[in-house]
XYZ file of C-alpha atoms in Angstrom:
370
model
C 187.345 111.038 -127.024
C 190.055 109.370 -125.077
C 190.704 112.170 -123.258
C 187.363 112.808 -121.900
C 187.467 109.343 -120.795
C 190.868 109.675 -118.562
C 189.017 112.410 -117.105
C 186.285 110.521 -116.099
C 188.372 107.731 -114.753
C 190.719 109.906 -112.759
C 187.527 111.237 -111.111
C 186.238 107.974 -110.060
C 189.884 107.457 -108.515
C 190.034 110.669 -106.471
C 186.412 109.888 -105.220
C 187.479 106.118 -104.146
C 190.214 107.334 -102.257
C 187.986 110.199 -100.890
C 185.688 107.547 -99.296
C 188.511 105.142 -97.928
C 189.730 108.447 -96.347
C 186.611 109.197 -94.480
C 186.245 105.831 -93.073
C 183.850 103.900 -95.638
C 184.996 100.152 -96.921
C 185.712 100.201 -100.353
C 184.352 96.703 -100.549
C 180.754 96.780 -99.082
C 180.463 100.640 -98.653
C 180.056 100.372 -94.901
C 182.277 102.776 -92.386
C 185.312 101.175 -90.888
C 185.870 99.835 -87.219
C 188.259 102.827 -86.884
C 185.800 105.142 -88.326
C 183.037 103.835 -86.138
C 185.223 104.165 -82.835
C 186.204 107.291 -83.858
C 182.775 108.579 -84.300
C 181.522 106.853 -80.886
C 184.007 108.727 -79.279
C 183.611 112.023 -80.617
C 179.889 111.416 -79.869
C 180.732 110.696 -76.374
C 183.098 113.748 -75.878
C 180.134 115.903 -77.059
C 177.916 114.141 -75.079
C 179.781 115.362 -72.038
C 180.618 118.431 -73.052
C 176.992 118.989 -73.533
C 176.544 117.383 -69.918
C 179.287 119.722 -68.716
C 181.504 116.456 -68.135
C 184.749 115.390 -69.069
C 186.843 112.450 -68.537
C 190.267 113.409 -67.707
C 190.808 111.772 -64.678
C 193.028 114.566 -62.991
C 191.110 117.176 -64.224
C 187.735 115.716 -63.381
C 185.118 118.407 -64.164
C 182.553 115.932 -63.996
C 179.428 117.021 -61.897
C 178.353 113.360 -60.583
C 174.988 112.799 -58.145
C 174.506 110.411 -55.500
C 171.236 109.017 -53.610
C 172.119 108.143 -50.101
C 169.833 106.305 -48.128
C 169.857 105.625 -44.010
C 167.671 103.823 -41.670
C 168.014 106.385 -39.097
C 170.582 108.816 -37.330
C 173.075 107.316 -35.040
C 176.639 107.895 -34.086
C 177.418 104.585 -35.817
C 175.773 105.306 -39.219
C 176.335 109.064 -39.062
C 180.245 108.313 -39.062
C 179.719 105.714 -41.358
C 178.169 108.218 -43.924
C 181.185 110.788 -43.100
C 183.811 108.418 -43.875
C 182.173 107.925 -47.294
C 182.146 111.555 -48.049
C 185.552 112.322 -46.926
C 187.010 109.358 -49.012
C 185.184 110.774 -52.063
C 186.686 114.475 -51.298
C 190.091 112.606 -50.973
C 189.353 111.543 -54.502
C 188.388 115.074 -55.577
C 184.853 114.645 -55.886
C 183.295 116.918 -53.118
C 180.257 117.689 -52.491
C 179.026 121.346 -53.200
C 181.786 121.307 -55.928
C 181.456 118.430 -58.004
C 179.158 116.392 -56.522
C 175.448 116.715 -55.534
C 174.272 114.191 -52.801
C 170.460 113.203 -52.515
C 170.353 112.529 -48.670
C 167.431 110.769 -46.839
C 167.131 109.140 -43.756
C 163.951 106.858 -42.833
C 163.854 107.675 -39.159
C 163.675 104.103 -38.545
C 160.289 103.787 -40.133
C 159.446 101.059 -42.647
C 156.668 103.107 -44.572
C 159.408 106.107 -45.055
C 162.143 103.489 -45.874
C 160.356 101.822 -48.676
C 159.002 105.406 -50.244
C 163.025 106.106 -50.029
C 164.266 103.471 -51.994
C 161.561 103.507 -54.669
C 162.698 107.070 -55.296
C 166.319 106.261 -55.342
C 165.799 103.368 -57.626
C 163.547 105.339 -59.977
C 165.796 108.618 -60.369
C 168.814 109.671 -62.227
C 171.898 108.666 -59.955
C 175.672 107.705 -61.131
C 175.562 105.563 -57.694
C 173.397 105.031 -55.112
C 174.035 104.029 -51.473
C 172.108 102.881 -48.794
C 173.501 102.948 -44.849
C 172.431 99.693 -43.005
C 170.616 96.443 -43.758
C 167.129 97.781 -43.340
C 167.732 100.351 -45.840
C 169.567 98.089 -48.200
C 167.396 95.521 -48.690
C 164.718 97.608 -50.387
C 166.896 99.252 -52.391
C 168.058 96.360 -54.045
C 164.616 95.077 -54.508
C 163.059 98.300 -55.846
C 166.379 98.579 -58.147
C 165.484 95.019 -59.342
C 161.699 95.483 -59.982
C 162.452 98.458 -62.101
C 165.163 96.852 -64.001
C 167.635 99.553 -63.601
C 171.170 98.346 -63.391
C 172.266 101.688 -61.209
C 175.518 101.136 -59.084
C 174.587 100.559 -55.524
C 177.115 100.249 -52.391
C 176.179 99.315 -48.942
C 177.707 99.589 -45.871
C 177.102 98.527 -42.098
C 175.436 95.623 -43.139
C 176.610 92.535 -41.041
C 175.661 89.547 -43.437
C 175.328 90.511 -46.859
C 174.919 87.453 -48.244
C 172.467 86.134 -45.847
C 170.549 89.507 -46.557
C 170.623 88.704 -50.436
C 172.338 91.407 -51.736
C 175.337 89.604 -52.984
C 176.200 86.057 -54.356
C 179.192 85.742 -51.988
C 181.676 88.210 -50.232
C 184.076 87.712 -53.037
C 182.764 87.656 -56.081
C 179.297 90.015 -55.634
C 177.793 89.482 -58.838
C 175.726 92.052 -59.982
C 175.402 95.833 -59.681
C 175.864 95.676 -55.970
C 178.670 95.257 -54.141
C 180.074 97.309 -50.560
C 181.532 97.271 -46.977
C 180.221 94.522 -44.132
C 180.489 95.663 -40.785
C 180.858 92.364 -39.228
C 183.508 90.043 -38.618
C 182.403 86.786 -36.624
C 184.970 86.784 -34.444
C 184.143 89.791 -32.726
C 181.394 87.685 -31.032
C 183.065 84.432 -29.940
C 185.858 87.205 -28.678
C 183.380 89.017 -26.352
C 181.615 86.303 -25.219
C 184.617 84.785 -23.884
C 185.455 87.988 -22.343
C 182.444 88.088 -20.551
C 182.365 84.389 -19.695
C 185.869 85.082 -17.843
C 185.488 88.478 -16.365
C 181.921 88.471 -15.133
C 182.261 86.350 -11.613
C 178.924 83.935 -11.050
C 177.677 84.817 -14.644
C 174.707 82.421 -15.752
C 172.356 84.249 -17.844
C 173.106 87.571 -20.484
C 169.916 89.297 -21.500
C 169.415 90.356 -25.421
C 166.942 93.303 -26.229
C 166.446 92.820 -30.302
C 164.478 94.040 -32.832
C 164.103 90.336 -34.078
C 162.594 92.166 -37.487
C 166.378 93.367 -38.784
C 168.115 90.374 -39.862
C 171.724 91.451 -38.854
C 170.621 91.593 -35.156
C 169.220 87.929 -35.637
C 172.269 86.623 -37.061
C 174.329 88.072 -34.161
C 172.013 87.018 -31.635
C 172.305 83.438 -32.946
C 175.946 83.381 -32.941
C 176.024 84.656 -29.825
C 173.846 82.111 -28.105
C 176.295 79.442 -29.479
C 179.169 81.235 -28.474
C 177.841 81.359 -24.696
C 176.430 78.092 -24.597
C 180.422 76.790 -24.870
C 180.759 78.552 -21.454
C 177.224 77.088 -19.974
C 175.544 80.405 -20.376
C 172.172 80.951 -21.294
C 171.391 84.048 -23.589
C 167.638 85.316 -22.797
C 165.895 87.595 -25.421
C 163.611 90.482 -24.748
C 162.026 91.233 -28.181
C 161.238 94.837 -29.475
C 159.460 96.114 -32.607
C 160.760 99.479 -32.301
C 162.862 102.021 -30.562
C 159.897 103.068 -28.173
C 159.781 99.561 -26.641
C 163.765 99.101 -25.624
C 163.615 100.595 -22.219
C 160.589 98.363 -21.127
C 162.305 95.484 -22.660
C 165.476 96.178 -20.907
C 163.246 96.846 -17.464
C 161.996 93.090 -18.251
C 165.392 91.688 -18.279
C 166.353 92.880 -14.681
C 166.505 90.286 -12.140
C 166.807 87.662 -14.493
C 170.077 88.424 -16.068
C 173.868 89.535 -14.716
C 174.796 91.044 -17.926
C 173.235 93.008 -20.973
C 174.062 92.309 -24.671
C 173.152 94.519 -27.488
C 174.026 93.870 -31.383
C 174.308 95.886 -34.478
C 170.329 96.399 -33.976
C 169.907 99.878 -34.998
C 166.452 100.040 -33.496
C 168.239 99.387 -30.406
C 171.279 100.809 -30.563
C 169.264 104.214 -31.354
C 167.990 103.501 -27.492
C 171.015 102.954 -26.026
C 170.657 105.572 -23.502
C 167.870 103.895 -21.896
C 169.539 100.586 -21.440
C 172.495 102.268 -19.576
C 170.516 104.255 -17.560
C 169.402 100.613 -16.537
C 172.627 99.098 -16.119
C 173.532 101.859 -14.261
C 171.142 101.583 -11.917
C 171.089 98.045 -11.173
C 174.365 97.067 -11.485
C 173.847 94.986 -14.458
C 177.361 95.595 -17.125
C 176.298 96.418 -20.489
C 178.274 94.975 -23.612
C 177.996 96.209 -27.136
C 178.953 95.200 -30.560
C 180.736 98.388 -31.714
C 182.931 100.806 -30.835
C 180.547 104.211 -30.635
C 178.260 102.457 -28.050
C 181.079 101.756 -25.788
C 182.121 105.173 -26.078
C 178.306 106.200 -25.315
C 178.310 103.845 -21.965
C 178.651 100.512 -22.862
C 181.405 98.567 -21.061
C 183.396 96.744 -23.905
C 182.872 95.598 -27.201
C 185.560 93.528 -29.772
C 184.915 96.277 -32.473
C 186.463 98.803 -35.029
C 185.859 102.075 -36.232
C 183.042 103.093 -38.079
C 184.337 105.961 -39.638
C 187.123 103.853 -41.128
C 184.394 101.588 -42.051
C 182.671 104.100 -43.962
C 185.976 105.040 -45.440
C 186.658 101.586 -47.066
C 182.961 102.283 -48.617
C 183.705 105.107 -49.842
C 187.110 103.836 -51.815
C 184.639 101.673 -53.579
C 182.490 104.747 -54.744
C 185.607 106.627 -56.146
C 186.330 102.974 -57.576
C 183.080 102.964 -59.150
C 182.558 107.012 -59.926
C 185.858 108.136 -61.031
C 187.678 104.691 -62.298
C 184.724 103.241 -64.167
C 184.679 99.942 -62.078
C 181.719 97.722 -62.299
C 180.700 96.766 -58.666
C 180.667 92.806 -59.805
C 184.720 93.796 -60.056
C 184.961 94.809 -56.426
C 184.790 92.377 -53.531
C 183.033 93.345 -50.398
C 185.101 94.844 -47.720
C 185.191 93.523 -44.305
C 186.479 95.183 -41.196
C 190.205 95.655 -40.268
C 191.664 96.343 -36.880
C 189.349 94.539 -34.555
C 190.403 95.545 -30.825
C 188.674 95.169 -27.294
C 187.392 98.710 -26.641
C 187.128 99.092 -22.717
C 185.247 101.677 -20.934
C 186.748 102.128 -17.304
C 183.967 104.671 -15.857
C 181.263 102.828 -17.630
C 182.829 99.371 -15.970
C 182.712 101.471 -12.549
C 179.118 102.627 -12.741
C 177.695 99.288 -14.224
C 179.440 97.223 -11.109
C 182.524 95.691 -12.798
C 185.628 95.355 -11.085
C 188.135 95.894 -14.029
C 191.516 93.786 -13.587
C 194.874 94.390 -14.814
C 194.306 91.002 -16.803
C 191.237 92.880 -18.668
C 193.260 95.985 -19.082
C 196.358 93.886 -20.846
C 193.709 92.479 -23.229
C 193.456 96.145 -24.590
C 195.664 96.802 -27.845
C 196.916 100.467 -28.004
C 195.209 101.827 -24.876
C 195.662 105.170 -26.081
C 192.798 104.349 -28.137
C 190.779 101.759 -27.117
C 191.165 102.336 -23.398
C 188.354 105.079 -22.167
C 189.504 106.103 -19.026
C 187.472 109.347 -18.307
């Protein structure tokens, strides 16, 4: 009888040890934290294996899926998108290899723009990216309405705080961050340049789509900056790209220079303004490098490819390094320079002086001579 009792007690003791070893707390018969963590990790590994994904940063075999919405195609926005994809590629996330890109352009149509935002907000993406302010606002709104916290990046957005995309540049909050394409100094510097180097200037003509919040912000700042020099800003408003030529024509005879902001509807039709500027001898000034390279006289700007690359680096932080958008402050342009187009100045009646050329840093990059 005693021998039988010992056998029963031994078996009970062995059972208790076995339970502890397998992760159960003998006090309450629930799994230990260690066991829970191990199970969670095992389940996560199993899930990634089922999805064909791994979490090894050096041998990242996971396939990512991102959605991109772009308001329309023009050189600055296209360069931004190329910069984003190149930054991802440099980090080992390459389209066609381990990256699926669902890219859409609204072609400056508000109905298309909203439909694209709706699709991306309702889809299954690791990250969604909006290029331009008109694309970013509806995408953010659709994500909010669908109650999804898919990480979102924006690029080529002039004033993300005013647009309601982030709480502040340093602390974006929520699940949205990105790269802003506006340095307030650029407008003041350009208006100073116009006032100093265009003889007898009294009025500057601005073609603007007031439906673009970014354009409105920049126009107001330009108006204030010109007023310091006693120069008036006259607006010719448009609602879409097809109205730009007529709007520019309406300013002929009233102004001694044209200025355009980072207004997507206007930039997309800039060739029509350049033709009028050359025919009438009215110099055109712009807000971005690409427009100067395309035929405007001057701008204080930066390279949009580099701007996109900045946004792409943020995408890497989110996709590969697991950062939350709330952890990534909004990035702003670096290397603000005067870009001067000599042939465009000559064609539009501007005499380029030595003083103007001395303002150009790194002439090999920023002085266009052919």
